[in-house]
Amino acid sequence: MNARTHMPEKYPSGAEVHSPAFIDGHSVAIPILKILKEDGSLYPSADLPELDQAKAEKVYRAFAFHRVLDERMIAAQRQGRISFYMTALGEEATTVGGAAALEPQDMIMAQYREQGCLIYRGFSLEDFMNQMFSNEKDLGKGRQMPIHYGSNELNYMTISSPLGTQIPQAAGYAYGQKLQGKDAVTLCMFGEGAASEGDFHAGLNMAAVHQAPVIFFCRNNGYAISTPSDEQYVGNGIASRGVGYGMKTIRIDGNDVLAVMKAMQLARSYALEHQAPVLIEAMSYRLGAHSTSDDPSGYRSKEEEAKWQAHDPIARFKTWLINQKWWDEARDKALYESLREEILAAVKVAEKIAKPPVEDLVTDVYDQVPKHLEKQLAELKEHINKYPEAYPFTAGRF
Amino acid sequence: MAQMNLLQAVNNALDIAMAEDDSTLCFGEDVGHFGGVFRATSGLQEKYGKARCFNTPLAEQGIVGFANGLAAQGSRPVAEIQFADYIFPAFDQIVNESAKFRYRSGNEFNVGRLTIRTPYGGGIAGGLYHSQSPEAYFAHTPGLKIVVPRNPYQAKGLLLASIRDDNPVIFFEPKRLYRASVGEVPEDDYQLPIGKAEVISQGSDITLLGWGAQMEVIEKAAELAANERISCELIDLRSILPWDVETVAQSVMKTGRLLISHEAPITGGFAGEVAATIQHECFLHLESPIARVCGVDTPYPLSLEKEHMADHLKIFEAIKRSVQY
Ligand SMILES: Cc1ncc(C[n+]2csc(CCOP(=O)(O)OP(=O)(O)O)c2C)c(N)n1
């Protein structure tokens, strides 16, 4: 055997002791960053993020858009106009604030509840609607359930339902950015539930060992469907794992958009400068149901929900904006009113757009449609011609 | 007899299994207090306690690995994977571990007491990741048993048999039928045999074979065929592994024709295995090539779901082609 072994030159750091001393799982205390108080005032001497009036307004408009979109789409689902929807009620600061601290060339790889990032980046109302109505104008060609958005132009990776899969991918994506010397990082978002998946552990370790400029961002909102976080993990949250994997880690108040932006701005410059990963754990609360298929009254109390209503990140930020004299109630009312109208109108347009043509069934499975799929498509068309009334979306269109 | 839907029948089987054997456990994502996202395990935690019916962290690999350990130790785990689409993170634990535990150890150890339950299948506007029928992946793995019930009565009897079977069993539940399929189900304990197909109705012109939710679609096609005076014999395979060659072969020797239908894409699907075997067993009795009506060879789409599916009309047309061959 080669004399040069791979034994590390020294053990990981720590004092030598001669009677056993176990380290308690909770002994690593992790501070939490808070900048904006519940009442909309600032903590004295808090470190503010870089934020001018124009950017603050952009963040607030994204908040308002998000609220109205969620409210309207829940209603649309109840009316049977779309099959499914997921809100991010109460968590908007994590995603809107997260995107606001990035540059457009930074990639975002999200889980599913992060439409706030897309809103901030300017995904159009039409694009949102076309995806949810899975019509022929949907960028994803009507193949996935509502809310599985994606946009190459906006550097927002298309959502995949299996949880946690984006986490090691984000490490790889960021490593690719590093090799190509790009002035960009990758933001990877996931829930505290998804942080239990094997992919989470694999992804963080890969990123740490190979020093990829990726920001892992855990939205810790207290629940994974019905499972409360104390049945998801023990130990000091998700942040302690970043420490375990040897990466820069911070915990923040996820309902405080200024804290989100501050931490993200620092994380971005650290990841870029050192070409290394960062973990952010944002503590928040999922105010709404998991999805429109879920009924949270089966697993949490009205009192608990009411308590968290008071932590609303949007109300908190609005008060601050008004205190800054950057915003006022009259503009607020007008903004919400116009958003409600626009979104309702967009629903009406999108639901009338045709479903994708039958050819879209076989495209994108491979780069080109292979022979066997061509044959299957031809047989299908022949069959549809025989029973046009049974396939109303596609019959008569080829 | 009681009227039960498929979920209630599953719940009832789990209740009986937990009552009879203290070492039987039910666990998975949201399975505890909430009773699972479909409510298949509701009431079990209240009845048997948090130690035996519980939520797990969100890790399918962890769930099945944990269940393998429990089963090796002598407990009787019934692990739930929330959707069959999410069984793939646990693929290694199932295919390399559950399936090979007994063989590799010369039966020094085994995980025969393991059962994995999981809702599968399409027709629910679930798109790519809430519609898959992954039975064929597991059918390629010696050491597993694979069971798919078609209605509440079958679900209860087959699930009880799966839990008591001394081999690891994957039990695929047709989620499209969870609430839609209601029928008479005995409240008492009973079992239906694993590895045995069921001839649902006799016929003379063609044998129609399927499993799970697809049986309903096949029955509809058979009705259309009956209007054209084509007499179909219907068989529910019930177990994909091991599968009942004898019952299918006997039927095909009588009718001379076979059509197999499943939801999963046609290429590499389990229908191919059935067709090859039956061709071998019944070659001289066949009056037409064995027909397969399955999903298109693409991921399961959302808006073109109807086009993708092996529906009753596609089956009906294939029946006619087969009979007129
Ligand atoms: C691999 C996998 N397993 C299970 C599911 C079903 N599922 C969808 S969302 C969800 C809970 C996710 O919780 P969390 O990661 O905390 O995010 P949150 O919904 O709270 O934002 C589950 C179990 C899935 N999509 N993928």
JSON list of N, CA, C and O and ligand atoms in Angstrom, two decimals, chain A residues 86 91 111-114 161-164 190-195 197 219 221-225 232 286 290, chain B residues 29-30 37 58 60 82-83 85-86 89 130, ligand 1:
[
{"chain": "A", "resi": 86, "resn": "MET", "atom": "N", "xyz": [-52.21, 25.89, -3.66]},
{"chain": "A", "resi": 86, "resn": "MET", "atom": "CA", "xyz": [-51.48, 25.98, -2.38]},
{"chain": "A", "resi": 86, "resn": "MET", "atom": "C", "xyz": [-51.16, 27.44, -2.11]},
{"chain": "A", "resi": 86, "resn": "MET", "atom": "O", "xyz": [-50.57, 28.10, -2.97]},
{"chain": "A", "resi": 91, "resn": "GLU", "atom": "N", "xyz": [-46.27, 33.25, 5.12]},
{"chain": "A", "resi": 91, "resn": "GLU", "atom": "CA", "xyz": [-44.86, 32.94, 4.87]},
{"chain": "A", "resi": 91, "resn": "GLU", "atom": "C", "xyz": [-44.28, 33.77, 3.73]},
{"chain": "A", "resi": 91, "resn": "GLU", "atom": "O", "xyz": [-43.18, 33.48, 3.24]},
{"chain": "A", "resi": 111, "resn": "GLN", "atom": "N", "xyz": [-39.36, 24.46, -3.73]},
{"chain": "A", "resi": 111, "resn": "GLN", "atom": "CA", "xyz": [-40.11, 23.23, -3.40]},
{"chain": "A", "resi": 111, "resn": "GLN", "atom": "C", "xyz": [-41.51, 23.23, -4.02]},
{"chain": "A", "resi": 111, "resn": "GLN", "atom": "O", "xyz": [-41.89, 22.28, -4.67]},
{"chain": "A", "resi": 112, "resn": "TYR", "atom": "N", "xyz": [-42.30, 24.27, -3.73]},
{"chain": "A", "resi": 112, "resn": "TYR", "atom": "CA", "xyz": [-43.62, 24.45, -4.35]},
{"chain": "A", "resi": 112, "resn": "TYR", "atom": "C", "xyz": [-44.39, 25.63, -3.76]},
{"chain": "A", "resi": 112, "resn": "TYR", "atom": "O", "xyz": [-45.28, 26.17, -4.36]},
{"chain": "A", "resi": 113, "resn": "ARG", "atom": "N", "xyz": [-44.04, 26.01, -2.51]},
{"chain": "A", "resi": 113, "resn": "ARG", "atom": "CA", "xyz": [-44.81, 27.07, -1.85]},
{"chain": "A", "resi": 113, "resn": "ARG", "atom": "C", "xyz": [-44.10, 28.42, -2.02]},
{"chain": "A", "resi": 113, "resn": "ARG", "atom": "O", "xyz": [-44.23, 29.31, -1.19]},
{"chain": "A", "resi": 114, "resn": "GLU", "atom": "N", "xyz": [-43.29, 28.55, -3.05]},
{"chain": "A", "resi": 114, "resn": "GLU", "atom": "CA", "xyz": [-42.42, 29.71, -3.16]},
{"chain": "A", "resi": 114, "resn": "GLU", "atom": "C", "xyz": [-42.79, 30.61, -4.31]},
{"chain": "A", "resi": 114, "resn": "GLU", "atom": "O", "xyz": [-41.94, 31.29, -4.89]},
{"chain": "A", "resi": 161, "resn": "SER", "atom": "N", "xyz": [-42.69, 17.55, -7.96]},
{"chain": "A", "resi": 161, "resn": "SER", "atom": "CA", "xyz": [-43.38, 17.22, -6.69]},
{"chain": "A", "resi": 161, "resn": "SER", "atom": "C", "xyz": [-42.57, 16.39, -5.69]},
{"chain": "A", "resi": 161, "resn": "SER", "atom": "O", "xyz": [-42.73, 16.60, -4.50]},
{"chain": "A", "resi": 162, "resn": "PRO", "atom": "N", "xyz": [-41.78, 15.41, -6.12]},
{"chain": "A", "resi": 162, "resn": "PRO", "atom": "CA", "xyz": [-41.09, 14.62, -5.09]},
{"chain": "A", "resi": 162, "resn": "PRO", "atom": "C", "xyz": [-40.20, 15.51, -4.22]},
{"chain": "A", "resi": 162, "resn": "PRO", "atom": "O", "xyz": [-39.34, 16.23, -4.71]},
{"chain": "A", "resi": 163, "resn": "LEU", "atom": "N", "xyz": [-40.42, 15.44, -2.92]},
{"chain": "A", "resi": 163, "resn": "LEU", "atom": "CA", "xyz": [-39.79, 16.38, -2.00]},
{"chain": "A", "resi": 163, "resn": "LEU", "atom": "C", "xyz": [-38.30, 16.16, -1.86]},
{"chain": "A", "resi": 163, "resn": "LEU", "atom": "O", "xyz": [-37.84, 15.02, -1.81]},
{"chain": "A", "resi": 164, "resn": "GLY", "atom": "N", "xyz": [-37.59, 17.25, -1.77]},
{"chain": "A", "resi": 164, "resn": "GLY", "atom": "CA", "xyz": [-36.16, 17.20, -1.45]},
{"chain": "A", "resi": 164, "resn": "GLY", "atom": "C", "xyz": [-35.27, 16.99, -2.65]},
{"chain": "A", "resi": 164, "resn": "GLY", "atom": "O", "xyz": [-34.05, 17.19, -2.55]},
{"chain": "A", "resi": 190, "resn": "PHE", "atom": "N", "xyz": [-36.76, 24.91, 0.68]},
{"chain": "A", "resi": 190, "resn": "PHE", "atom": "CA", "xyz": [-37.45, 23.66, 1.05]},
{"chain": "A", "resi": 190, "resn": "PHE", "atom": "C", "xyz": [-38.07, 23.85, 2.42]},
{"chain": "A", "resi": 190, "resn": "PHE", "atom": "O", "xyz": [-37.74, 24.79, 3.15]},
{"chain": "A", "resi": 191, "resn": "GLY", "atom": "N", "xyz": [-38.97, 22.94, 2.78]},
{"chain": "A", "resi": 191, "resn": "GLY", "atom": "CA", "xyz": [-39.62, 23.00, 4.09]},
{"chain": "A", "resi": 191, "resn": "GLY", "atom": "C", "xyz": [-38.86, 22.20, 5.12]},
{"chain": "A", "resi": 191, "resn": "GLY", "atom": "O", "xyz": [-37.98, 21.41, 4.79]},
{"chain": "A", "resi": 192, "resn": "GLU", "atom": "N", "xyz": [-39.24, 22.39, 6.38]},
{"chain": "A", "resi": 192, "resn": "GLU", "atom": "CA", "xyz": [-38.55, 21.61, 7.43]},
{"chain": "A", "resi": 192, "resn": "GLU", "atom": "C", "xyz": [-38.91, 20.14, 7.32]},
{"chain": "A", "resi": 192, "resn": "GLU", "atom": "O", "xyz": [-38.16, 19.28, 7.76]},
{"chain": "A", "resi": 193, "resn": "GLY", "atom": "N", "xyz": [-40.06, 19.83, 6.69]},
{"chain": "A", "resi": 193, "resn": "GLY", "atom": "CA", "xyz": [-40.41, 18.44, 6.47]},
{"chain": "A", "resi": 193, "resn": "GLY", "atom": "C", "xyz": [-39.47, 17.80, 5.46]},
{"chain": "A", "resi": 193, "resn": "GLY", "atom": "O", "xyz": [-38.88, 16.74, 5.71]},
{"chain": "A", "resi": 194, "resn": "ALA", "atom": "N", "xyz": [-39.29, 18.48, 4.35]},
{"chain": "A", "resi": 194, "resn": "ALA", "atom": "CA", "xyz": [-38.42, 17.96, 3.30]},
{"chain": "A", "resi": 194, "resn": "ALA", "atom": "C", "xyz": [-36.99, 17.78, 3.79]},
{"chain": "A", "resi": 194, "resn": "ALA", "atom": "O", "xyz": [-36.23, 16.97, 3.25]},
{"chain": "A", "resi": 195, "resn": "ALA", "atom": "N", "xyz": [-36.63, 18.53, 4.83]},
{"chain": "A", "resi": 195, "resn": "ALA", "atom": "CA", "xyz": [-35.27, 18.42, 5.37]},
{"chain": "A", "resi": 195, "resn": "ALA", "atom": "C", "xyz": [-35.04, 17.06, 6.05]},
{"chain": "A", "resi": 195, "resn": "ALA", "atom": "O", "xyz": [-33.93, 16.76, 6.48]},
{"chain": "A", "resi": 197, "resn": "GLU", "atom": "N", "xyz": [-35.72, 14.27, 4.31]},
{"chain": "A", "resi": 197, "resn": "GLU", "atom": "CA", "xyz": [-35.43, 13.35, 3.21]},
{"chain": "A", "resi": 197, "resn": "GLU", "atom": "C", "xyz": [-33.93, 13.09, 3.10]},
{"chain": "A", "resi": 197, "resn": "GLU", "atom": "O", "xyz": [-33.11, 13.97, 3.38]},
{"chain": "A", "resi": 219, "resn": "ARG", "atom": "N", "xyz": [-37.65, 26.94, 4.92]},
{"chain": "A", "resi": 219, "resn": "ARG", "atom": "CA", "xyz": [-38.82, 27.62, 5.46]},
{"chain": "A", "resi": 219, "resn": "ARG", "atom": "C", "xyz": [-39.37, 26.73, 6.56]},
{"chain": "A", "resi": 219, "resn": "ARG", "atom": "O", "xyz": [-40.04, 25.74, 6.27]},
{"chain": "A", "resi": 221, "resn": "ASN", "atom": "N", "xyz": [-41.99, 26.23, 8.81]},
{"chain": "A", "resi": 221, "resn": "ASN", "atom": "CA", "xyz": [-43.32, 26.79, 9.08]},
{"chain": "A", "resi": 221, "resn": "ASN", "atom": "C", "xyz": [-44.12, 25.95, 10.06]},
{"chain": "A", "resi": 221, "resn": "ASN", "atom": "O", "xyz": [-45.33, 26.08, 10.16]},
{"chain": "A", "resi": 222, "resn": "GLY", "atom": "N", "xyz": [-43.45, 25.05, 10.77]},
{"chain": "A", "resi": 222, "resn": "GLY", "atom": "CA", "xyz": [-44.11, 24.34, 11.87]},
{"chain": "A", "resi": 222, "resn": "GLY", "atom": "C", "xyz": [-44.84, 23.06, 11.51]},
{"chain": "A", "resi": 222, "resn": "GLY", "atom": "O", "xyz": [-45.08, 22.22, 12.37]},
{"chain": "A", "resi": 223, "resn": "TYR", "atom": "N", "xyz": [-45.23, 22.90, 10.26]},
{"chain": "A", "resi": 223, "resn": "TYR", "atom": "CA", "xyz": [-45.99, 21.70, 9.88]},
{"chain": "A", "resi": 223, "resn": "TYR", "atom": "C", "xyz": [-45.54, 21.16, 8.53]},
{"chain": "A", "resi": 223, "resn": "TYR", "atom": "O", "xyz": [-45.20, 21.91, 7.62]},
{"chain": "A", "resi": 224, "resn": "ALA", "atom": "N", "xyz": [-45.58, 19.84, 8.40]},
{"chain": "A", "resi": 224, "resn": "ALA", "atom": "CA", "xyz": [-45.48, 19.18, 7.10]},
{"chain": "A", "resi": 224, "resn": "ALA", "atom": "C", "xyz": [-46.81, 18.43, 6.95]},
{"chain": "A", "resi": 224, "resn": "ALA", "atom": "O", "xyz": [-47.03, 17.41, 7.60]},
{"chain": "A", "resi": 225, "resn": "ILE", "atom": "N", "xyz": [-47.71, 18.97, 6.17]},
{"chain": "A", "resi": 225, "resn": "ILE", "atom": "CA", "xyz": [-49.13, 18.58, 6.15]},
{"chain": "A", "resi": 225, "resn": "ILE", "atom": "C", "xyz": [-49.61, 18.60, 7.60]},
{"chain": "A", "resi": 225, "resn": "ILE", "atom": "O", "xyz": [-49.67, 19.68, 8.19]},
{"chain": "A", "resi": 232, "resn": "GLN", "atom": "N", "xyz": [-41.26, 15.85, 13.56]},
{"chain": "A", "resi": 232, "resn": "GLN", "atom": "CA", "xyz": [-40.43, 15.80, 12.35]},
{"chain": "A", "resi": 232, "resn": "GLN", "atom": "C", "xyz": [-38.96, 15.64, 12.74]},
{"chain": "A", "resi": 232, "resn": "GLN", "atom": "O", "xyz": [-38.22, 14.93, 12.08]},
{"chain": "A", "resi": 286, "resn": "ARG", "atom": "N", "xyz": [-47.20, 28.29, 8.96]},
{"chain": "A", "resi": 286, "resn": "ARG", "atom": "CA", "xyz": [-48.10, 28.12, 7.82]},
{"chain": "A", "resi": 286, "resn": "ARG", "atom": "C", "xyz": [-49.51, 28.47, 8.27]},
{"chain": "A", "resi": 286, "resn": "ARG", "atom": "O", "xyz": [-50.19, 27.66, 8.89]},
{"chain": "A", "resi": 290, "resn": "HIS", "atom": "N", "xyz": [-52.46, 23.19, 4.31]},
{"chain": "A", "resi": 290, "resn": "HIS", "atom": "CA", "xyz": [-51.34, 22.70, 3.50]},
{"chain": "A", "resi": 290, "resn": "HIS", "atom": "C", "xyz": [-51.62, 22.93, 2.02]},
{"chain": "A", "resi": 290, "resn": "HIS", "atom": "O", "xyz": [-50.80, 23.45, 1.28]},
{"chain": "B", "resi": 29, "resn": "GLU", "atom": "N", "xyz": [-45.99, 8.94, 6.87]},
{"chain": "B", "resi": 29, "resn": "GLU", "atom": "CA", "xyz": [-46.18, 10.39, 6.91]},
{"chain": "B", "resi": 29, "resn": "GLU", "atom": "C", "xyz": [-47.65, 10.72, 7.20]},
{"chain": "B", "resi": 29, "resn": "GLU", "atom": "O", "xyz": [-48.53, 10.25, 6.49]},
{"chain": "B", "resi": 30, "resn": "ASP", "atom": "N", "xyz": [-47.89, 11.49, 8.24]},
{"chain": "B", "resi": 30, "resn": "ASP", "atom": "CA", "xyz": [-49.24, 11.94, 8.64]},
{"chain": "B", "resi": 30, "resn": "ASP", "atom": "C", "xyz": [-50.18, 10.81, 9.06]},
{"chain": "B", "resi": 30, "resn": "ASP", "atom": "O", "xyz": [-51.38, 11.00, 9.15]},
{"chain": "B", "resi": 37, "resn": "VAL", "atom": "N", "xyz": [-53.19, 11.11, 4.89]},
{"chain": "B", "resi": 37, "resn": "VAL", "atom": "CA", "xyz": [-53.82, 12.14, 4.06]},
{"chain": "B", "resi": 37, "resn": "VAL", "atom": "C", "xyz": [-55.13, 11.64, 3.46]},
{"chain": "B", "resi": 37, "resn": "VAL", "atom": "O", "xyz": [-56.01, 12.42, 3.14]},
{"chain": "B", "resi": 58, "resn": "LEU", "atom": "N", "xyz": [-40.43, 12.90, 7.36]},
{"chain": "B", "resi": 58, "resn": "LEU", "atom": "CA", "xyz": [-40.74, 12.84, 5.93]},
{"chain": "B", "resi": 58, "resn": "LEU", "atom": "C", "xyz": [-39.56, 12.22, 5.17]},
{"chain": "B", "resi": 58, "resn": "LEU", "atom": "O", "xyz": [-38.74, 12.94, 4.60]},
{"chain": "B", "resi": 60, "resn": "GLU", "atom": "N", "xyz": [-39.04, 8.57, 3.00]},
{"chain": "B", "resi": 60, "resn": "GLU", "atom": "CA", "xyz": [-39.51, 7.25, 2.59]},
{"chain": "B", "resi": 60, "resn": "GLU", "atom": "C", "xyz": [-38.43, 6.20, 2.77]},
{"chain": "B", "resi": 60, "resn": "GLU", "atom": "O", "xyz": [-38.69, 5.06, 3.17]},
{"chain": "B", "resi": 82, "resn": "GLN", "atom": "N", "xyz": [-47.00, 7.63, 1.25]},
{"chain": "B", "resi": 82, "resn": "GLN", "atom": "CA", "xyz": [-48.17, 8.49, 1.04]},
{"chain": "B", "resi": 82, "resn": "GLN", "atom": "C", "xyz": [-48.76, 8.41, -0.38]},
{"chain": "B", "resi": 82, "resn": "GLN", "atom": "O", "xyz": [-49.97, 8.47, -0.55]},
{"chain": "B", "resi": 83, "resn": "PHE", "atom": "N", "xyz": [-47.90, 8.33, -1.37]},
{"chain": "B", "resi": 83, "resn": "PHE", "atom": "CA", "xyz": [-48.31, 8.12, -2.76]},
{"chain": "B", "resi": 83, "resn": "PHE", "atom": "C", "xyz": [-47.29, 7.16, -3.37]},
{"chain": "B", "resi": 83, "resn": "PHE", "atom": "O", "xyz": [-46.10, 7.28, -3.08]},
{"chain": "B", "resi": 85, "resn": "ASP", "atom": "N", "xyz": [-46.01, 7.27, -6.11]},
{"chain": "B", "resi": 85, "resn": "ASP", "atom": "CA", "xyz": [-45.01, 8.07, -6.81]},
{"chain": "B", "resi": 85, "resn": "ASP", "atom": "C", "xyz": [-43.80, 8.37, -5.91]},
{"chain": "B", "resi": 85, "resn": "ASP", "atom": "O", "xyz": [-42.73, 8.69, -6.40]},
{"chain": "B", "resi": 86, "resn": "TYR", "atom": "N", "xyz": [-44.02, 8.32, -4.60]},
{"chain": "B", "resi": 86, "resn": "TYR", "atom": "CA", "xyz": [-42.94, 8.65, -3.66]},
{"chain": "B", "resi": 86, "resn": "TYR", "atom": "C", "xyz": [-42.32, 7.42, -3.03]},
{"chain": "B", "resi": 86, "resn": "TYR", "atom": "O", "xyz": [-41.66, 7.49, -2.00]},
{"chain": "B", "resi": 89, "resn": "PRO", "atom": "N", "xyz": [-37.81, 7.04, -3.49]},
{"chain": "B", "resi": 89, "resn": "PRO", "atom": "CA", "xyz": [-36.72, 7.27, -2.53]},
{"chain": "B", "resi": 89, "resn": "PRO", "atom": "C", "xyz": [-36.45, 6.02, -1.68]},
{"chain": "B", "resi": 89, "resn": "PRO", "atom": "O", "xyz": [-35.34, 5.85, -1.17]},
{"chain": "B", "resi": 130, "resn": "HIS", "atom": "N", "xyz": [-48.67, 12.20, -9.11]},
{"chain": "B", "resi": 130, "resn": "HIS", "atom": "CA", "xyz": [-49.71, 11.66, -8.24]},
{"chain": "B", "resi": 130, "resn": "HIS", "atom": "C", "xyz": [-50.56, 10.67, -9.01]},
{"chain": "B", "resi": 130, "resn": "HIS", "atom": "O", "xyz": [-51.75, 10.55, -8.77]},
{"chain": "C", "resi": 1, "resn": "LIG", "atom": "C1", "xyz": [-40.96, 12.28, -1.63]},
{"chain": "C", "resi": 1, "resn": "LIG", "atom": "C2", "xyz": [-42.29, 12.85, -1.26]},
{"chain": "C", "resi": 1, "resn": "LIG", "atom": "N1", "xyz": [-42.97, 12.31, -0.24]},
{"chain": "C", "resi": 1, "resn": "LIG", "atom": "C3", "xyz": [-44.19, 12.76, 0.10]},
{"chain": "C", "resi": 1, "resn": "LIG", "atom": "C4", "xyz": [-44.76, 13.79, -0.58]},
{"chain": "C", "resi": 1, "resn": "LIG", "atom": "C5", "xyz": [-46.16, 14.31, -0.20]},
{"chain": "C", "resi": 1, "resn": "LIG", "atom": "N2", "xyz": [-46.07, 15.62, 0.42]},
{"chain": "C", "resi": 1, "resn": "LIG", "atom": "C6", "xyz": [-46.26, 16.75, -0.32]},
{"chain": "C", "resi": 1, "resn": "LIG", "atom": "S1", "xyz": [-46.04, 18.11, 0.58]},
{"chain": "C", "resi": 1, "resn": "LIG", "atom": "C7", "xyz": [-45.68, 17.28, 1.99]},
{"chain": "C", "resi": 1, "resn": "LIG", "atom": "C8", "xyz": [-45.30, 18.03, 3.24]},
{"chain": "C", "resi": 1, "resn": "LIG", "atom": "C9", "xyz": [-44.10, 18.93, 3.07]},
{"chain": "C", "resi": 1, "resn": "LIG", "atom": "O1", "xyz": [-43.83, 19.65, 4.22]},
{"chain": "C", "resi": 1, "resn": "LIG", "atom": "P1", "xyz": [-42.66, 20.72, 4.31]},
{"chain": "C", "resi": 1, "resn": "LIG", "atom": "O2", "xyz": [-41.45, 20.24, 3.59]},
{"chain": "C", "resi": 1, "resn": "LIG", "atom": "O3", "xyz": [-42.47, 21.06, 5.73]},
{"chain": "C", "resi": 1, "resn": "LIG", "atom": "O4", "xyz": [-43.18, 21.99, 3.49]},
{"chain": "C", "resi": 1, "resn": "LIG", "atom": "P2", "xyz": [-44.49, 22.88, 3.72]},
{"chain": "C", "resi": 1, "resn": "LIG", "atom": "O5", "xyz": [-45.62, 22.19, 3.01]},
{"chain": "C", "resi": 1, "resn": "LIG", "atom": "O6", "xyz": [-44.69, 22.96, 5.18]},
{"chain": "C", "resi": 1, "resn": "LIG", "atom": "O7", "xyz": [-44.23, 24.20, 3.08]},
{"chain": "C", "resi": 1, "resn": "LIG", "atom": "C10", "xyz": [-45.77, 15.89, 1.74]},
{"chain": "C", "resi": 1, "resn": "LIG", "atom": "C11", "xyz": [-45.58, 14.86, 2.75]},
{"chain": "C", "resi": 1, "resn": "LIG", "atom": "C12", "xyz": [-44.02, 14.33, -1.65]},
{"chain": "C", "resi": 1, "resn": "LIG", "atom": "N3", "xyz": [-44.50, 15.35, -2.39]},
{"chain": "C", "resi": 1, "resn": "LIG", "atom": "N4", "xyz": [-42.80, 13.85, -1.96]}
]
